[in-house]
Amino acid sequence: MAEAEGGSDKAGASVGGGVESLKDKGNEHFKAGNYLKAAALYTQAIKQDPNNPTLYSNRAAAFLQLVKLSKALADAETTIKLNPQWEKGYFRKGCILEAMEQYDDALDAFQTALQYNSQSTEVSRKIKRISQLARDKKRAQEVEKMRSNVDMARQLDKLKSEMSGKRGSEECWEDMFSFLVETMETAIKSWHETSKVEARVYFLLDKEKTDTEKYAPAVNIDKAFESPHTHGSCFSFLRQYAEDSFSRAACLVTPKSIMSYPQVWKGQGSRKWKHGQHDGFFVQFETPFQRKLWFIPSSSELGQTLCREPEDLDIGAHELIPRLFKQYNS
């Protein structure tokens, strides 16, 4: 914790008995935790001796404890102005800027303090601490930027080119690509906010042919991966659903944590998993002319859940369900 300066020292000019008494009383209140009273006493002393840097330094410490940071910073700046070679003014400034979370400026102040007192272990400790806080803050900003700026269209740009080459109708493949991007982005945002996604298959229904009273654009499959039996039953249902609803594409999303079968990350040989043991979720994209599979790993960064970039998997080795649509090429 910050401490108020004691009696006359190298920082201040000689002061009268009244000023010294007020300062001493202020220090007593400061040590007792009565920061408001301490600040008031330092203010009285300053009125009698307005050029005493120690008084401003002490009042800055009191204001810091009271979280009156603007006033504290002004007093620290005055301390430096009155005695530019006294490290305490820079130390006070650094502590206040630290409280303001202005870590780069705080680091500059502490480094200046160290120039004037290179033996200060207190300042050295502060520099080490602030350096770490500055790194953490920068990383936190990077993480938040990654969490808020989810742009799957950019990450799937290569797939977009592949789809345009495989499908004649531009409107058709662009609808499918937009459907995939929206589904993946929604899943990632859900994971960021709640650390989970629902196990579902989303269908791109035909605007003209689908009976929307009978067929919904999403089907829950939370029981699908409990056993080979539930897996087979679910797949049969989904394939029939895709056909009967005239779906043009489908996108399966499921968290890794609920999958008892198939555990595609435990394969051997050509099916060997090469993507670590991260938590996360799978996305399997199905169309009549193209199939894709991704694993989106998750990690915790500074207390925040963060999805990493999707890892493109070999769907022949790791498929979650067999092919949903009859295959054809354009």
GROMACS .gro file of C-alpha atoms in nm:
model
  330
    1MET     CA    1   0.000   0.000   0.000
    2ALA     CA    2   0.116   0.358  -0.065
    3GLU     CA    3   0.263   0.542   0.229
    4ALA     CA    4   0.277   0.911   0.306
    5GLU     CA    5   0.616   1.075   0.343
    6GLY     CA    6   0.739   1.157   0.693
    7GLY     CA    7   0.933   1.460   0.812
    8SER     CA    8   1.151   1.704   0.616
    9ASP     CA    9   1.368   1.536   0.358
   10LYS     CA   10   1.572   1.609   0.050
   11ALA     CA   11   1.255   1.667  -0.151
   12GLY     CA   12   1.112   1.965   0.029
   13ALA     CA   13   1.223   2.309   0.131
   14SER     CA   14   1.232   2.397   0.501
   15VAL     CA   15   0.883   2.443   0.638
   16GLY     CA   16   0.734   2.616   0.937
   17GLY     CA   17   0.617   2.441   1.252
   18GLY     CA   18   0.250   2.478   1.156
   19VAL     CA   19   0.303   2.306   0.825
   20GLU     CA   20   0.510   2.031   0.985
   21SER     CA   21   0.243   1.971   1.247
   22LEU     CA   22  -0.032   1.950   0.985
   23LYS     CA   23   0.175   1.710   0.779
   24ASP     CA   24   0.249   1.488   1.078
   25LYS     CA   25  -0.119   1.477   1.173
   26GLY     CA   26  -0.205   1.397   0.811
   27ASN     CA   27   0.046   1.111   0.815
   28GLU     CA   28  -0.109   0.972   1.134
   29HIS     CA   29  -0.455   0.973   0.980
   30PHE     CA   30  -0.316   0.820   0.660
   31LYS     CA   31  -0.157   0.531   0.852
   32ALA     CA   32  -0.486   0.481   1.038
   33GLY     CA   33  -0.674   0.458   0.708
   34ASN     CA   34  -0.851   0.792   0.750
   35TYR     CA   35  -0.760   0.910   0.401
   36LEU     CA   36  -1.020   1.184   0.371
   37LYS     CA   37  -0.902   1.350   0.691
   38ALA     CA   38  -0.540   1.304   0.585
   39ALA     CA   39  -0.608   1.474   0.251
   40ALA     CA   40  -0.778   1.765   0.428
   41LEU     CA   41  -0.478   1.815   0.657
   42TYR     CA   42  -0.233   1.801   0.365
   43THR     CA   43  -0.450   2.060   0.188
   44GLN     CA   44  -0.425   2.293   0.488
   45ALA     CA   45  -0.048   2.248   0.490
   46ILE     CA   46  -0.025   2.319   0.116
   47LYS     CA   47  -0.206   2.650   0.165
   48GLN     CA   48   0.076   2.753   0.401
   49ASP     CA   49   0.358   2.606   0.193
   50PRO     CA   50   0.241   2.575  -0.171
   51ASN     CA   51   0.585   2.485  -0.308
   52ASN     CA   52   0.649   2.179  -0.090
   53PRO     CA   53   0.660   1.866  -0.312
   54THR     CA   54   0.628   1.628  -0.016
   55LEU     CA   55   0.286   1.767   0.070
   56TYR     CA   56   0.158   1.716  -0.285
   57SER     CA   57   0.310   1.367  -0.291
   58ASN     CA   58   0.135   1.277   0.035
   59ARG     CA   59  -0.196   1.419  -0.078
   60ALA     CA   60  -0.163   1.228  -0.408
   61ALA     CA   61  -0.127   0.908  -0.203
   62ALA     CA   62  -0.439   0.996  -0.002
   63PHE     CA   63  -0.639   1.078  -0.313
   64LEU     CA   64  -0.527   0.748  -0.468
   65GLN     CA   65  -0.666   0.559  -0.169
   66LEU     CA   66  -0.991   0.755  -0.205
   67VAL     CA   67  -0.997   0.663  -0.577
   68LYS     CA   68  -0.999   1.032  -0.670
   69LEU     CA   69  -0.763   0.954  -0.950
   70SER     CA   70  -0.775   1.279  -1.147
   71LYS     CA   71  -0.691   1.481  -0.835
   72ALA     CA   72  -0.422   1.230  -0.739
   73LEU     CA   73  -0.262   1.252  -1.083
   74ALA     CA   74  -0.264   1.634  -1.072
   75ASP     CA   75  -0.082   1.626  -0.736
   76ALA     CA   76   0.173   1.375  -0.869
   77GLU     CA   77   0.240   1.602  -1.167
   78THR     CA   78   0.284   1.899  -0.931
   79THR     CA   79   0.526   1.694  -0.720
   80ILE     CA   80   0.736   1.625  -1.031
   81LYS     CA   81   0.721   1.988  -1.141
   82LEU     CA   82   0.843   2.111  -0.799
   83ASN     CA   83   1.123   1.853  -0.777
   84PRO     CA   84   1.193   1.682  -1.112
   85GLN     CA   85   1.479   1.471  -0.971
   86TRP     CA   86   1.287   1.315  -0.681
   87GLU     CA   87   1.178   0.963  -0.770
   88LYS     CA   88   0.876   0.974  -0.541
   89GLY     CA   89   0.678   1.199  -0.777
   90TYR     CA   90   0.724   0.954  -1.062
   91PHE     CA   91   0.643   0.663  -0.833
   92ARG     CA   92   0.318   0.829  -0.727
   93LYS     CA   93   0.233   0.900  -1.090
   94GLY     CA   94   0.302   0.538  -1.183
   95CYS     CA   95   0.076   0.404  -0.906
   96ILE     CA   96  -0.208   0.633  -1.012
   97LEU     CA   97  -0.174   0.543  -1.380
   98GLU     CA   98  -0.173   0.177  -1.278
   99ALA     CA   99  -0.505   0.231  -1.101
  100MET     CA  100  -0.634   0.394  -1.421
  101GLU     CA  101  -0.517   0.082  -1.612
  102GLN     CA  102  -0.294   0.301  -1.828
  103TYR     CA  103  -0.017   0.048  -1.802
  104ASP     CA  104   0.218   0.175  -2.073
  105ASP     CA  105   0.223   0.526  -1.922
  106ALA     CA  106   0.258   0.380  -1.573
  107LEU     CA  107   0.558   0.178  -1.688
  108ASP     CA  108   0.721   0.494  -1.825
  109ALA     CA  109   0.671   0.669  -1.490
  110PHE     CA  110   0.818   0.381  -1.289
  111GLN     CA  111   1.116   0.353  -1.522
  112THR     CA  112   1.183   0.725  -1.475
  113ALA     CA  113   1.161   0.676  -1.098
  114LEU     CA  114   1.419   0.399  -1.125
  115GLN     CA  115   1.657   0.633  -1.310
  116TYR     CA  116   1.660   0.861  -1.006
  117ASN     CA  117   1.683   0.576  -0.754
  118SER     CA  118   1.826   0.267  -0.917
  119GLN     CA  119   1.845   0.083  -0.583
  120SER     CA  120   1.469   0.091  -0.519
  121THR     CA  121   1.339  -0.265  -0.495
  122GLU     CA  122   0.985  -0.126  -0.463
  123VAL     CA  123   1.008   0.044  -0.802
  124SER     CA  124   1.169  -0.264  -0.958
  125ARG     CA  125   0.883  -0.480  -0.833
  126LYS     CA  126   0.633  -0.234  -0.976
  127ILE     CA  127   0.803  -0.242  -1.316
  128LYS     CA  128   0.786  -0.621  -1.322
  129ARG     CA  129   0.421  -0.621  -1.218
  130ILE     CA  130   0.314  -0.349  -1.462
  131SER     CA  131   0.497  -0.516  -1.749
  132GLN     CA  132   0.293  -0.829  -1.688
  133LEU     CA  133  -0.032  -0.631  -1.653
  134ALA     CA  134   0.041  -0.451  -1.980
  135ARG     CA  135   0.098  -0.785  -2.157
  136ASP     CA  136  -0.221  -0.927  -2.007
  137LYS     CA  137  -0.423  -0.623  -2.109
  138LYS     CA  138  -0.291  -0.635  -2.464
  139ARG     CA  139  -0.368  -1.006  -2.488
  140ALA     CA  140  -0.715  -0.951  -2.340
  141GLN     CA  141  -0.784  -0.691  -2.610
  142GLU     CA  142  -0.664  -0.933  -2.878
  143VAL     CA  143  -0.883  -1.210  -2.738
  144GLU     CA  144  -1.188  -0.983  -2.724
  145LYS     CA  145  -1.123  -0.875  -3.082
  146MET     CA  146  -1.106  -1.238  -3.193
  147ARG     CA  147  -1.423  -1.319  -2.998
  148SER     CA  148  -1.622  -1.031  -3.143
  149ASN     CA  149  -1.489  -1.032  -3.501
  150VAL     CA  150  -1.600  -1.375  -3.621
  151ASP     CA  151  -1.560  -1.380  -3.999
  152MET     CA  152  -1.616  -1.729  -4.135
  153ALA     CA  153  -1.665  -1.606  -4.491
  154ARG     CA  154  -1.300  -1.499  -4.496
  155GLN     CA  155  -1.178  -1.825  -4.341
  156LEU     CA  156  -1.383  -2.034  -4.582
  157ASP     CA  157  -1.283  -1.837  -4.890
  158LYS     CA  158  -1.103  -2.139  -5.038
  159LEU     CA  159  -1.417  -2.349  -5.001
  160LYS     CA  160  -1.617  -2.078  -5.174
  161SER     CA  161  -1.393  -2.112  -5.479
  162GLU     CA  162  -1.429  -2.490  -5.472
  163MET     CA  163  -1.809  -2.466  -5.454
  164SER     CA  164  -1.830  -2.220  -5.742
  165GLY     CA  165  -1.635  -2.462  -5.959
  166LYS     CA  166  -1.853  -2.760  -5.871
  167ARG     CA  167  -2.195  -2.607  -5.905
  168GLY     CA  168  -2.332  -2.445  -6.218
  169SER     CA  169  -2.594  -2.218  -6.065
  170GLU     CA  170  -2.428  -1.926  -5.889
  171GLU     CA  171  -2.738  -1.851  -5.685
  172CYS     CA  172  -2.753  -2.211  -5.564
  173TRP     CA  173  -2.398  -2.243  -5.433
  174GLU     CA  174  -2.398  -1.890  -5.292
  175ASP     CA  175  -2.710  -1.974  -5.090
  176MET     CA  176  -2.538  -2.288  -4.962
  177PHE     CA  177  -2.220  -2.102  -4.875
  178SER     CA  178  -2.411  -1.828  -4.692
  179PHE     CA  179  -2.608  -2.095  -4.506
  180LEU     CA  180  -2.283  -2.261  -4.392
  181VAL     CA  181  -2.121  -1.932  -4.288
  182GLU     CA  182  -2.425  -1.823  -4.088
  183THR     CA  183  -2.454  -2.161  -3.915
  184MET     CA  184  -2.086  -2.170  -3.818
  185GLU     CA  185  -2.080  -1.808  -3.700
  186THR     CA  186  -2.391  -1.861  -3.488
  187ALA     CA  187  -2.233  -2.169  -3.330
  188ILE     CA  188  -1.907  -1.988  -3.256
  189LYS     CA  189  -2.086  -1.693  -3.099
  190SER     CA  190  -2.293  -1.931  -2.886
  191TRP     CA  191  -1.974  -2.107  -2.772
  192HIS     CA  192  -1.813  -1.775  -2.684
  193GLU     CA  193  -2.113  -1.666  -2.480
  194THR     CA  194  -2.208  -1.994  -2.308
  195SER     CA  195  -1.917  -2.237  -2.371
  196LYS     CA  196  -2.160  -2.474  -2.544
  197VAL     CA  197  -2.356  -2.542  -2.861
  198GLU     CA  198  -2.667  -2.751  -2.907
  199ALA     CA  199  -2.633  -3.075  -3.102
  200ARG     CA  200  -2.843  -3.005  -3.408
  201VAL     CA  201  -2.868  -3.053  -3.781
  202TYR     CA  202  -2.964  -2.737  -3.969
  203PHE     CA  203  -3.130  -2.772  -4.309
  204LEU     CA  204  -3.131  -2.534  -4.602
  205LEU     CA  205  -3.491  -2.583  -4.708
  206ASP     CA  206  -3.619  -2.527  -5.060
  207LYS     CA  207  -3.816  -2.202  -5.067
  208GLU     CA  208  -4.062  -2.333  -5.323
  209LYS     CA  209  -4.094  -2.706  -5.250
  210THR     CA  210  -4.061  -2.747  -4.872
  211ASP     CA  211  -4.373  -2.779  -4.661
  212THR     CA  212  -4.261  -2.546  -4.384
  213GLU     CA  213  -4.566  -2.637  -4.174
  214LYS     CA  214  -4.430  -2.990  -4.153
  215TYR     CA  215  -4.053  -2.946  -4.174
  216ALA     CA  216  -3.848  -2.720  -3.946
  217PRO     CA  217  -3.506  -2.582  -4.046
  218ALA     CA  218  -3.336  -2.750  -3.747
  219VAL     CA  219  -3.353  -3.093  -3.583
  220ASN     CA  220  -3.216  -3.169  -3.236
  221ILE     CA  221  -2.983  -3.470  -3.227
  222ASP     CA  222  -2.861  -3.463  -2.867
  223LYS     CA  223  -2.915  -3.844  -2.832
  224ALA     CA  224  -2.756  -3.934  -3.166
  225PHE     CA  225  -2.408  -4.003  -3.035
  226GLU     CA  226  -2.496  -4.211  -2.728
  227SER     CA  227  -2.447  -4.552  -2.893
  228PRO     CA  228  -2.417  -4.724  -3.231
  229HIS     CA  229  -2.791  -4.796  -3.216
  230THR     CA  230  -2.899  -4.434  -3.154
  231HIS     CA  231  -2.645  -4.317  -3.410
  232GLY     CA  232  -2.782  -4.548  -3.680
  233SER     CA  233  -3.142  -4.459  -3.603
  234CYS     CA  234  -3.068  -4.088  -3.609
  235PHE     CA  235  -2.884  -4.108  -3.939
  236SER     CA  236  -3.170  -4.297  -4.104
  237PHE     CA  237  -3.415  -4.036  -3.981
  238LEU     CA  238  -3.197  -3.744  -4.099
  239ARG     CA  239  -3.146  -3.889  -4.446
  240GLN     CA  240  -3.521  -3.937  -4.489
  241TYR     CA  241  -3.587  -3.591  -4.344
  242ALA     CA  242  -3.347  -3.430  -4.591
  243GLU     CA  243  -3.518  -3.605  -4.882
  244ASP     CA  244  -3.877  -3.545  -4.773
  245SER     CA  245  -3.817  -3.179  -4.689
  246PHE     CA  246  -3.646  -3.113  -5.025
  247SER     CA  247  -3.345  -2.976  -4.837
  248ARG     CA  248  -3.064  -2.846  -5.053
  249ALA     CA  249  -2.791  -2.865  -4.787
  250ALA     CA  250  -2.747  -2.958  -4.423
  251CYS     CA  251  -2.507  -2.858  -4.150
  252LEU     CA  252  -2.452  -3.076  -3.842
  253VAL     CA  253  -2.319  -2.907  -3.529
  254THR     CA  254  -2.230  -3.104  -3.216
  255PRO     CA  255  -2.005  -3.054  -2.914
  256LYS     CA  256  -1.726  -3.307  -2.878
  257SER     CA  257  -1.810  -3.358  -2.509
  258ILE     CA  258  -2.141  -3.542  -2.572
  259MET     CA  259  -2.006  -3.789  -2.826
  260SER     CA  260  -1.977  -4.144  -2.695
  261TYR     CA  261  -2.007  -4.288  -3.047
  262PRO     CA  262  -1.834  -4.239  -3.282
  263GLN     CA  263  -1.532  -4.096  -3.098
  264VAL     CA  264  -1.361  -3.989  -3.418
  265TRP     CA  265  -1.063  -3.848  -3.228
  266LYS     CA  266  -0.958  -4.199  -3.115
  267GLY     CA  267  -0.898  -4.355  -3.455
  268GLN     CA  268  -0.583  -4.544  -3.555
  269GLY     CA  269  -0.385  -4.569  -3.875
  270SER     CA  270  -0.529  -4.350  -4.151
  271ARG     CA  271  -0.801  -4.241  -3.910
  272LYS     CA  272  -0.554  -4.121  -3.645
  273TRP     CA  273  -0.649  -3.788  -3.488
  274LYS     CA  274  -0.390  -3.514  -3.540
  275HIS     CA  275  -0.558  -3.221  -3.369
  276GLY     CA  276  -0.477  -3.247  -2.999
  277GLN     CA  277  -0.712  -3.301  -2.707
  278HIS     CA  278  -0.886  -2.964  -2.697
  279ASP     CA  279  -1.251  -2.928  -2.611
  280GLY     CA  280  -1.464  -2.785  -2.889
  281PHE     CA  281  -1.727  -2.878  -3.144
  282PHE     CA  282  -1.767  -3.032  -3.488
  283VAL     CA  283  -1.936  -2.895  -3.798
  284GLN     CA  284  -2.022  -3.134  -4.082
  285PHE     CA  285  -2.149  -2.977  -4.405
  286GLU     CA  286  -2.353  -3.189  -4.644
  287THR     CA  287  -2.466  -3.113  -5.000
  288PRO     CA  288  -2.539  -3.343  -5.295
  289PHE     CA  289  -2.207  -3.247  -5.456
  290GLN     CA  290  -1.976  -3.167  -5.166
  291ARG     CA  291  -1.907  -3.276  -4.808
  292LYS     CA  292  -1.683  -3.102  -4.554
  293LEU     CA  293  -1.595  -3.151  -4.189
  294TRP     CA  294  -1.431  -2.922  -3.937
  295PHE     CA  295  -1.335  -2.934  -3.573
  296ILE     CA  296  -1.339  -2.599  -3.396
  297PRO     CA  297  -1.113  -2.625  -3.090
  298SER     CA  298  -1.172  -2.414  -2.782
  299SER     CA  299  -0.941  -2.278  -2.516
  300SER     CA  300  -0.957  -2.040  -2.221
  301GLU     CA  301  -0.765  -1.715  -2.250
  302LEU     CA  302  -0.753  -1.486  -1.945
  303GLY     CA  303  -1.082  -1.628  -1.823
  304GLN     CA  304  -1.251  -1.593  -2.164
  305THR     CA  305  -1.365  -1.881  -2.384
  306LEU     CA  306  -1.207  -1.855  -2.727
  307CYS     CA  307  -1.272  -2.059  -3.041
  308ARG     CA  308  -0.961  -2.126  -3.245
  309GLU     CA  309  -0.961  -2.135  -3.623
  310PRO     CA  310  -1.156  -2.429  -3.768
  311GLU     CA  311  -0.940  -2.733  -3.843
  312ASP     CA  312  -1.026  -2.895  -4.175
  313LEU     CA  313  -1.071  -3.270  -4.124
  314ASP     CA  314  -1.063  -3.559  -4.367
  315ILE     CA  315  -1.433  -3.643  -4.381
  316GLY     CA  316  -1.355  -3.988  -4.521
  317ALA     CA  317  -1.162  -4.069  -4.203
  318HIS     CA  318  -1.361  -3.877  -3.942
  319GLU     CA  319  -1.721  -3.837  -4.063
  320LEU     CA  320  -1.976  -3.794  -3.783
  321ILE     CA  321  -2.259  -3.938  -3.994
  322PRO     CA  322  -2.257  -4.097  -4.341
  323ARG     CA  323  -2.357  -3.908  -4.654
  324LEU     CA  324  -2.702  -3.749  -4.620
  325PHE     CA  325  -2.770  -3.668  -4.986
  326LYS     CA  326  -2.751  -3.875  -5.300
  327GLN     CA  327  -2.426  -3.786  -5.469
  328TYR     CA  328  -2.408  -3.618  -5.805
  329ASN     CA  329  -2.167  -3.392  -5.986
  330SER     CA  330  -2.256  -3.098  -6.207
   0.00000   0.00000   0.00000
